[in-house]
Amino acid sequence: MKIGALTLDGLAEGLVTDAAPRIAFALESDVPGEALASARISSGSWSVETDDQVGTRFGGTLEPFTEYAVTVEATGITGAAASATATFRTGRLDTPWTARWITDARLAPPAKKASPPPLVLRRSVATRPGIRRAWIEATALGIYELELNGRKVGDRYFAPGLTSYAHHLQYQTYDVTDLLTGDDELRAIVGGGWAVGSFTYHRTNRIAADRPALLAELHVEYDDGTVELIGTDESWRVATGGRFQAAEWYDGETFDATVDEEALDWAPASVTAPRKRPRLLADYGAPVRRQGELAPVSHVVAPSGEVVYDFGQNFAGVVRARLRGSRGQVVTFRHAEVLVDGELFVKSLRTAKATATYTCVDGEQEYSPRLTYMGFRYVGATGIDPGDLELTAYVLHSDLPEAGTFTSSNELLNRLDDAIRWGGKSNFVDIPTDCPQRDERQGWTGDTAVFASTAAYHFDMTRFFDKWLRDVSAEQSRGGGIPMVVPRAGDKWPVLPTACWGDACVLVPWAEYLARGDVELLRRQYPTMKRFLRAAKRWAGLFSIRPTRRLIWRFPFHFGDWAAPTGGAKEWIARGKWIATAYFANSAGLLARIAEILGEERDAAHYAALRERIIRAFRVVFSDGEGRLNDEFQTGYVLPLHFGMTSGEESAAMAGHLARLIADNGGHLATGFPGTPYLLFALSDHGRLDDAYELLLQTDCPSWLYMVAAGGTTVWERWDALRPDGTVNTADLQTGSDDGGGMVSFNHYAAGAVGDWMYRRIAGIEAVSGGYRTFRVAPKPGGGLTSASGSVRTPYGIVSSSWTLDGGRFALRVEVPVSTTATVELPDGTVHEVGSGVHDFSGAG
Ligand code: BGC
């Protein structure tokens, strides 16, 4: 037996934290049925005995700036033993900062909708020989890059990340022991980022400060025990007009390599303070870094003369240009997701210019934007001969260890899986965004609510969701509302409870709990969930006296069947109350389960009863009592079916009505964000597996594979983003006119929530208890597939399911990690309970 992975707050190494970390470990063994009997987890004088592999919190005393080693000694039920050690460092804990926030007071706050020019801040640093350890802690209002002697410190982008700046702000720690030479220059570039630059489609700016600002401390520990501390203060010098001339999320970046920064108008930095008093905490999210580099698959000269490079993949990132140029030569890179008539199509980017402009010096040089990113597949370059340009691109997203794999005998389906995965990568850029390209890139809650479960199959979302969920809680209104975007960052919508979008506060931690088994996360988020449900109930109860009506949730506002293939915003919103009431019942049901897990018996009973009452209200008010809705639409049937709001005859009737609506719609789906993730479950789990496969595998519009067959490499916001006639659907949501940019992104992950069904029903893998301590493998072959397999890296190890169907014979191999048990259900109805190990099964297909 050995310990396969030992993680501290989700990291195998490199954790710097201001809180006691959560300890998790996976075991590997060749002995079938092996499981943990007990483990001793220790660090210094602290130790604990446990039989829990995922839920132990470090219990030792923590001192600031200190390294701790955590050792796990595990004993299996067979007597086998294994041990492993991992280390972490503490950050500042509560050490007060001696550094001061600094900025350039000469800089006028940016005009309405504008972003400030990046600041350059510098200071020389003298140190003596004999350094034991040196490190920098830094954060900013805006986004910053540190340089030591002209070289970037660390490898992350967009530090300190986007958090709810009124409440908390992350700081980063960089080890610079090996970088100090004795006489060094420390520099920082601070762009407007989210805190000062323009953000949201209203282009709100200055959400957290009027000017970019920096806070940093260099700690130098010498061998003789002395410690020196150099913090930001008035001794630093500051200027604007450096090589980074302009930078912001939507318009891009302007970089002039000819600028002599020595000649700038340097002045002493001035001390400032954040508008609010956010709590400063060591990084707890998943930092954005380069996650890969793509080369173009082709380039052509467009009719306009622009040289258009095709990267063959829609993604979030930045170009990397290695070029030969001459001083003053200006090279421009524009970005787009699609081409129309051979030209970049940028109307759908709306106000975002998505352009990187670079001014050359003489000779060979390299440029890649650092203070912005774009969502794109195509890049148009002007101002340079293609022969002088070697263009590639860095893929940027948060650190998200890949956790899942899926493959099948259907190539298009595999491409859909890939597109779903890229949708996640492109939209998990520090926060879960709606899209990476146009003038939004905001943390729309509804998109994440529906995609969270799929995301947790594909990636280890531990740190990413942990960070975002803190903001969800921090920004919940006193009345229990959840902002429609989190962090709000300039969003002006009132904070009220809305269905599906607000339900993110329940659905995201629940998905994360099932995938990772972290009960503490549920406990931390539980008060937020309760407040949200209370708010939903209060709003549902307004303006009606009849008791059943008091659980129909209509007000204040719901997005309804958002982005359904027909109609516009008005029609989608009009479906609000059905959808909201069903989501309300579902969240009440989830709260009942969560309360039970947390040992809150009375709450559990309360929410279970509330759920029953909502279900009754739904039935009485919206249906004939026998499964037919008074107002019929696909999502209207999908939700009660999938949320378990029906049973027996009523379910069969509802599934029949849903199938009829699909048939009446030419055999096509007609669901928006809230219904799409559950559509195939509503069919397959109610005796209509063939119908589910038919929807999944059809290739005409609207369908998932239409997107892929039409050349999509990510999942689209609108089912017909690229219409069958080849035009882009820029229809205005109110007027239907194609004149403006409309609402059309080719990289929105919500409809990719079908990935959940692919893992759960095709591969058949589904957690039963948190972290897959117990799970089910129940593949449902169909749709002509002859094989499929999926795997998920759970906290206990790899779970996998791999099947083939050959001439009516079904063969399945299942991998079960140490300490877990699986219920395996074959298509012929036989059921097997198995412990850890690799198991083969076969039967009639
Ligand atoms: C976003 C969506 C979001 C929606 C809510 C759009 O502009 O891109 O994905 O959920 O607004 O209305």
PDB file of C-alpha atoms in Angstrom, residues 332-463:
ATOM      1  CA  THR A 332      -1.445  45.154 -34.130  1.00  0.00           C
ATOM      2  CA  PHE A 333      -3.108  41.904 -33.101  1.00  0.00           C
ATOM      3  CA  ARG A 334      -6.893  41.774 -33.181  1.00  0.00           C
ATOM      4  CA  HIS A 335      -8.821  38.803 -31.840  1.00  0.00           C
ATOM      5  CA  ALA A 336     -12.063  37.077 -32.783  1.00  0.00           C
ATOM      6  CA  GLU A 337     -13.914  33.825 -32.263  1.00  0.00           C
ATOM      7  CA  VAL A 338     -15.191  33.400 -35.805  1.00  0.00           C
ATOM      8  CA  LEU A 339     -14.583  34.560 -39.335  1.00  0.00           C
ATOM      9  CA  VAL A 340     -17.305  35.831 -41.632  1.00  0.00           C
ATOM     10  CA  ASP A 341     -16.437  36.257 -45.301  1.00  0.00           C
ATOM     11  CA  GLY A 342     -12.820  35.558 -44.425  1.00  0.00           C
ATOM     12  CA  GLU A 343     -12.579  38.505 -42.018  1.00  0.00           C
ATOM     13  CA  LEU A 344     -12.488  38.588 -38.226  1.00  0.00           C
ATOM     14  CA  PHE A 345     -16.044  38.932 -36.941  1.00  0.00           C
ATOM     15  CA  VAL A 346     -15.873  41.347 -34.007  1.00  0.00           C
ATOM     16  CA  LYS A 347     -19.383  42.777 -33.819  1.00  0.00           C
ATOM     17  CA  SER A 348     -20.293  40.197 -31.168  1.00  0.00           C
ATOM     18  CA  LEU A 349     -17.473  41.489 -28.951  1.00  0.00           C
ATOM     19  CA  ARG A 350     -19.656  44.596 -28.599  1.00  0.00           C
ATOM     20  CA  THR A 351     -17.545  47.379 -27.064  1.00  0.00           C
ATOM     21  CA  ALA A 352     -14.481  45.192 -26.437  1.00  0.00           C
ATOM     22  CA  LYS A 353     -11.655  46.056 -28.833  1.00  0.00           C
ATOM     23  CA  ALA A 354      -9.702  42.929 -27.870  1.00  0.00           C
ATOM     24  CA  THR A 355      -6.541  44.300 -29.445  1.00  0.00           C
ATOM     25  CA  ALA A 356      -2.871  44.077 -28.512  1.00  0.00           C
ATOM     26  CA  THR A 357      -0.700  46.813 -29.977  1.00  0.00           C
ATOM     27  CA  TYR A 358       3.057  46.521 -29.881  1.00  0.00           C
ATOM     28  CA  THR A 359       5.659  49.082 -30.877  1.00  0.00           C
ATOM     29  CA  CYS A 360       8.950  47.488 -31.883  1.00  0.00           C
ATOM     30  CA  VAL A 361      12.575  48.220 -31.194  1.00  0.00           C
ATOM     31  CA  ASP A 362      15.171  47.131 -33.729  1.00  0.00           C
ATOM     32  CA  GLY A 363      15.899  43.466 -34.289  1.00  0.00           C
ATOM     33  CA  GLU A 364      14.581  40.203 -32.863  1.00  0.00           C
ATOM     34  CA  GLN A 365      12.159  40.620 -29.991  1.00  0.00           C
ATOM     35  CA  GLU A 366       9.306  39.005 -28.203  1.00  0.00           C
ATOM     36  CA  TYR A 367       5.989  40.315 -26.949  1.00  0.00           C
ATOM     37  CA  SER A 368       3.091  38.793 -25.089  1.00  0.00           C
ATOM     38  CA  PRO A 369       0.425  40.784 -23.197  1.00  0.00           C
ATOM     39  CA  ARG A 370       0.570  40.483 -19.416  1.00  0.00           C
ATOM     40  CA  LEU A 371      -2.185  42.697 -18.097  1.00  0.00           C
ATOM     41  CA  THR A 372      -5.133  41.440 -20.115  1.00  0.00           C
ATOM     42  CA  TYR A 373      -6.436  38.363 -21.915  1.00  0.00           C
ATOM     43  CA  MET A 374      -8.758  37.647 -24.791  1.00  0.00           C
ATOM     44  CA  GLY A 375     -11.168  34.889 -25.800  1.00  0.00           C
ATOM     45  CA  PHE A 376     -10.406  33.930 -29.383  1.00  0.00           C
ATOM     46  CA  ARG A 377      -9.586  31.420 -32.057  1.00  0.00           C
ATOM     47  CA  TYR A 378      -8.449  33.822 -34.760  1.00  0.00           C
ATOM     48  CA  VAL A 379      -5.861  36.576 -34.629  1.00  0.00           C
ATOM     49  CA  GLY A 380      -5.487  39.246 -37.294  1.00  0.00           C
ATOM     50  CA  ALA A 381      -2.018  40.772 -37.502  1.00  0.00           C
ATOM     51  CA  THR A 382      -1.193  44.003 -39.267  1.00  0.00           C
ATOM     52  CA  GLY A 383       1.952  46.098 -39.473  1.00  0.00           C
ATOM     53  CA  ILE A 384       4.297  43.177 -40.021  1.00  0.00           C
ATOM     54  CA  ASP A 385       5.266  40.829 -42.777  1.00  0.00           C
ATOM     55  CA  PRO A 386       4.255  37.253 -41.857  1.00  0.00           C
ATOM     56  CA  GLY A 387       7.810  36.208 -42.634  1.00  0.00           C
ATOM     57  CA  ASP A 388       9.005  38.371 -39.739  1.00  0.00           C
ATOM     58  CA  LEU A 389       6.518  37.001 -37.269  1.00  0.00           C
ATOM     59  CA  GLU A 390       6.412  33.725 -35.423  1.00  0.00           C
ATOM     60  CA  LEU A 391       3.074  33.698 -33.675  1.00  0.00           C
ATOM     61  CA  THR A 392       1.881  31.299 -31.001  1.00  0.00           C
ATOM     62  CA  ALA A 393      -0.479  31.799 -28.077  1.00  0.00           C
ATOM     63  CA  TYR A 394      -0.473  31.036 -24.377  1.00  0.00           C
ATOM     64  CA  VAL A 395      -3.553  29.362 -22.963  1.00  0.00           C
ATOM     65  CA  LEU A 396      -4.382  31.109 -19.701  1.00  0.00           C
ATOM     66  CA  HIS A 397      -6.665  29.877 -16.997  1.00  0.00           C
ATOM     67  CA  SER A 398      -6.689  29.104 -13.305  1.00  0.00           C
ATOM     68  CA  ASP A 399      -4.773  26.080 -12.067  1.00  0.00           C
ATOM     69  CA  LEU A 400      -7.373  23.341 -12.418  1.00  0.00           C
ATOM     70  CA  PRO A 401      -5.878  19.876 -12.222  1.00  0.00           C
ATOM     71  CA  GLU A 402      -7.684  17.799 -14.832  1.00  0.00           C
ATOM     72  CA  ALA A 403      -9.738  15.198 -13.013  1.00  0.00           C
ATOM     73  CA  GLY A 404     -11.890  13.511 -15.625  1.00  0.00           C
ATOM     74  CA  THR A 405     -11.620  11.756 -18.944  1.00  0.00           C
ATOM     75  CA  PHE A 406     -14.369  10.672 -21.308  1.00  0.00           C
ATOM     76  CA  THR A 407     -14.213   8.852 -24.594  1.00  0.00           C
ATOM     77  CA  SER A 408     -16.605   6.845 -26.710  1.00  0.00           C
ATOM     78  CA  SER A 409     -16.896   5.151 -30.086  1.00  0.00           C
ATOM     79  CA  ASN A 410     -18.618   8.284 -31.442  1.00  0.00           C
ATOM     80  CA  GLU A 411     -16.030  10.768 -32.674  1.00  0.00           C
ATOM     81  CA  LEU A 412     -18.405  13.749 -32.683  1.00  0.00           C
ATOM     82  CA  LEU A 413     -19.365  13.014 -29.107  1.00  0.00           C
ATOM     83  CA  ASN A 414     -15.684  12.989 -28.170  1.00  0.00           C
ATOM     84  CA  ARG A 415     -15.321  16.356 -29.830  1.00  0.00           C
ATOM     85  CA  LEU A 416     -18.259  17.604 -27.787  1.00  0.00           C
ATOM     86  CA  ASP A 417     -16.513  16.405 -24.619  1.00  0.00           C
ATOM     87  CA  ASP A 418     -13.453  18.334 -25.715  1.00  0.00           C
ATOM     88  CA  ALA A 419     -15.494  21.453 -26.423  1.00  0.00           C
ATOM     89  CA  ILE A 420     -17.093  21.231 -22.976  1.00  0.00           C
ATOM     90  CA  ARG A 421     -13.674  20.905 -21.385  1.00  0.00           C
ATOM     91  CA  TRP A 422     -12.365  23.927 -23.282  1.00  0.00           C
ATOM     92  CA  GLY A 423     -15.451  25.852 -22.226  1.00  0.00           C
ATOM     93  CA  GLY A 424     -14.419  25.251 -18.638  1.00  0.00           C
ATOM     94  CA  LYS A 425     -10.801  26.157 -19.242  1.00  0.00           C
ATOM     95  CA  SER A 426     -11.718  29.360 -21.021  1.00  0.00           C
ATOM     96  CA  ASN A 427     -14.132  30.480 -18.350  1.00  0.00           C
ATOM     97  CA  PHE A 428     -12.330  29.563 -15.179  1.00  0.00           C
ATOM     98  CA  VAL A 429     -10.022  32.527 -15.265  1.00  0.00           C
ATOM     99  CA  ASP A 430      -9.701  33.403 -11.598  1.00  0.00           C
ATOM    100  CA  ILE A 431     -13.496  33.597 -11.302  1.00  0.00           C
ATOM    101  CA  PRO A 432     -16.129  31.568 -13.155  1.00  0.00           C
ATOM    102  CA  THR A 433     -16.969  33.852 -16.066  1.00  0.00           C
ATOM    103  CA  ASP A 434     -19.846  33.715 -18.513  1.00  0.00           C
ATOM    104  CA  CYS A 435     -17.542  34.163 -21.493  1.00  0.00           C
ATOM    105  CA  PRO A 436     -13.959  35.214 -22.124  1.00  0.00           C
ATOM    106  CA  GLN A 437     -14.286  37.509 -25.108  1.00  0.00           C
ATOM    107  CA  ARG A 438     -16.915  40.266 -25.119  1.00  0.00           C
ATOM    108  CA  ASP A 439     -17.430  43.109 -22.688  1.00  0.00           C
ATOM    109  CA  GLU A 440     -18.558  40.867 -19.807  1.00  0.00           C
ATOM    110  CA  ARG A 441     -16.311  38.088 -18.430  1.00  0.00           C
ATOM    111  CA  GLN A 442     -18.281  38.436 -15.234  1.00  0.00           C
ATOM    112  CA  GLY A 443     -19.098  35.916 -12.560  1.00  0.00           C
ATOM    113  CA  TRP A 444     -22.681  35.278 -13.653  1.00  0.00           C
ATOM    114  CA  THR A 445     -24.000  32.928 -11.023  1.00  0.00           C
ATOM    115  CA  GLY A 446     -26.531  31.053 -13.168  1.00  0.00           C
ATOM    116  CA  ASP A 447     -23.939  29.853 -15.634  1.00  0.00           C
ATOM    117  CA  THR A 448     -21.876  28.346 -12.827  1.00  0.00           C
ATOM    118  CA  ALA A 449     -24.915  26.949 -11.046  1.00  0.00           C
ATOM    119  CA  VAL A 450     -25.743  24.758 -14.023  1.00  0.00           C
ATOM    120  CA  PHE A 451     -22.180  23.871 -15.033  1.00  0.00           C
ATOM    121  CA  ALA A 452     -20.680  23.171 -11.587  1.00  0.00           C
ATOM    122  CA  SER A 453     -21.377  19.463 -11.573  1.00  0.00           C
ATOM    123  CA  THR A 454     -19.860  18.940 -15.035  1.00  0.00           C
ATOM    124  CA  ALA A 455     -16.901  21.096 -14.029  1.00  0.00           C
ATOM    125  CA  ALA A 456     -16.309  18.937 -10.966  1.00  0.00           C
ATOM    126  CA  TYR A 457     -16.057  15.857 -13.222  1.00  0.00           C
ATOM    127  CA  HIS A 458     -13.575  17.490 -15.553  1.00  0.00           C
ATOM    128  CA  PHE A 459     -11.426  19.361 -13.060  1.00  0.00           C
ATOM    129  CA  ASP A 460     -10.421  19.446  -9.438  1.00  0.00           C
ATOM    130  CA  MET A 461     -12.323  22.611  -8.574  1.00  0.00           C
ATOM    131  CA  THR A 462     -11.406  22.589  -4.870  1.00  0.00           C
ATOM    132  CA  ARG A 463      -9.537  25.860  -4.594  1.00  0.00           C
TER     133      ARG A 463
END
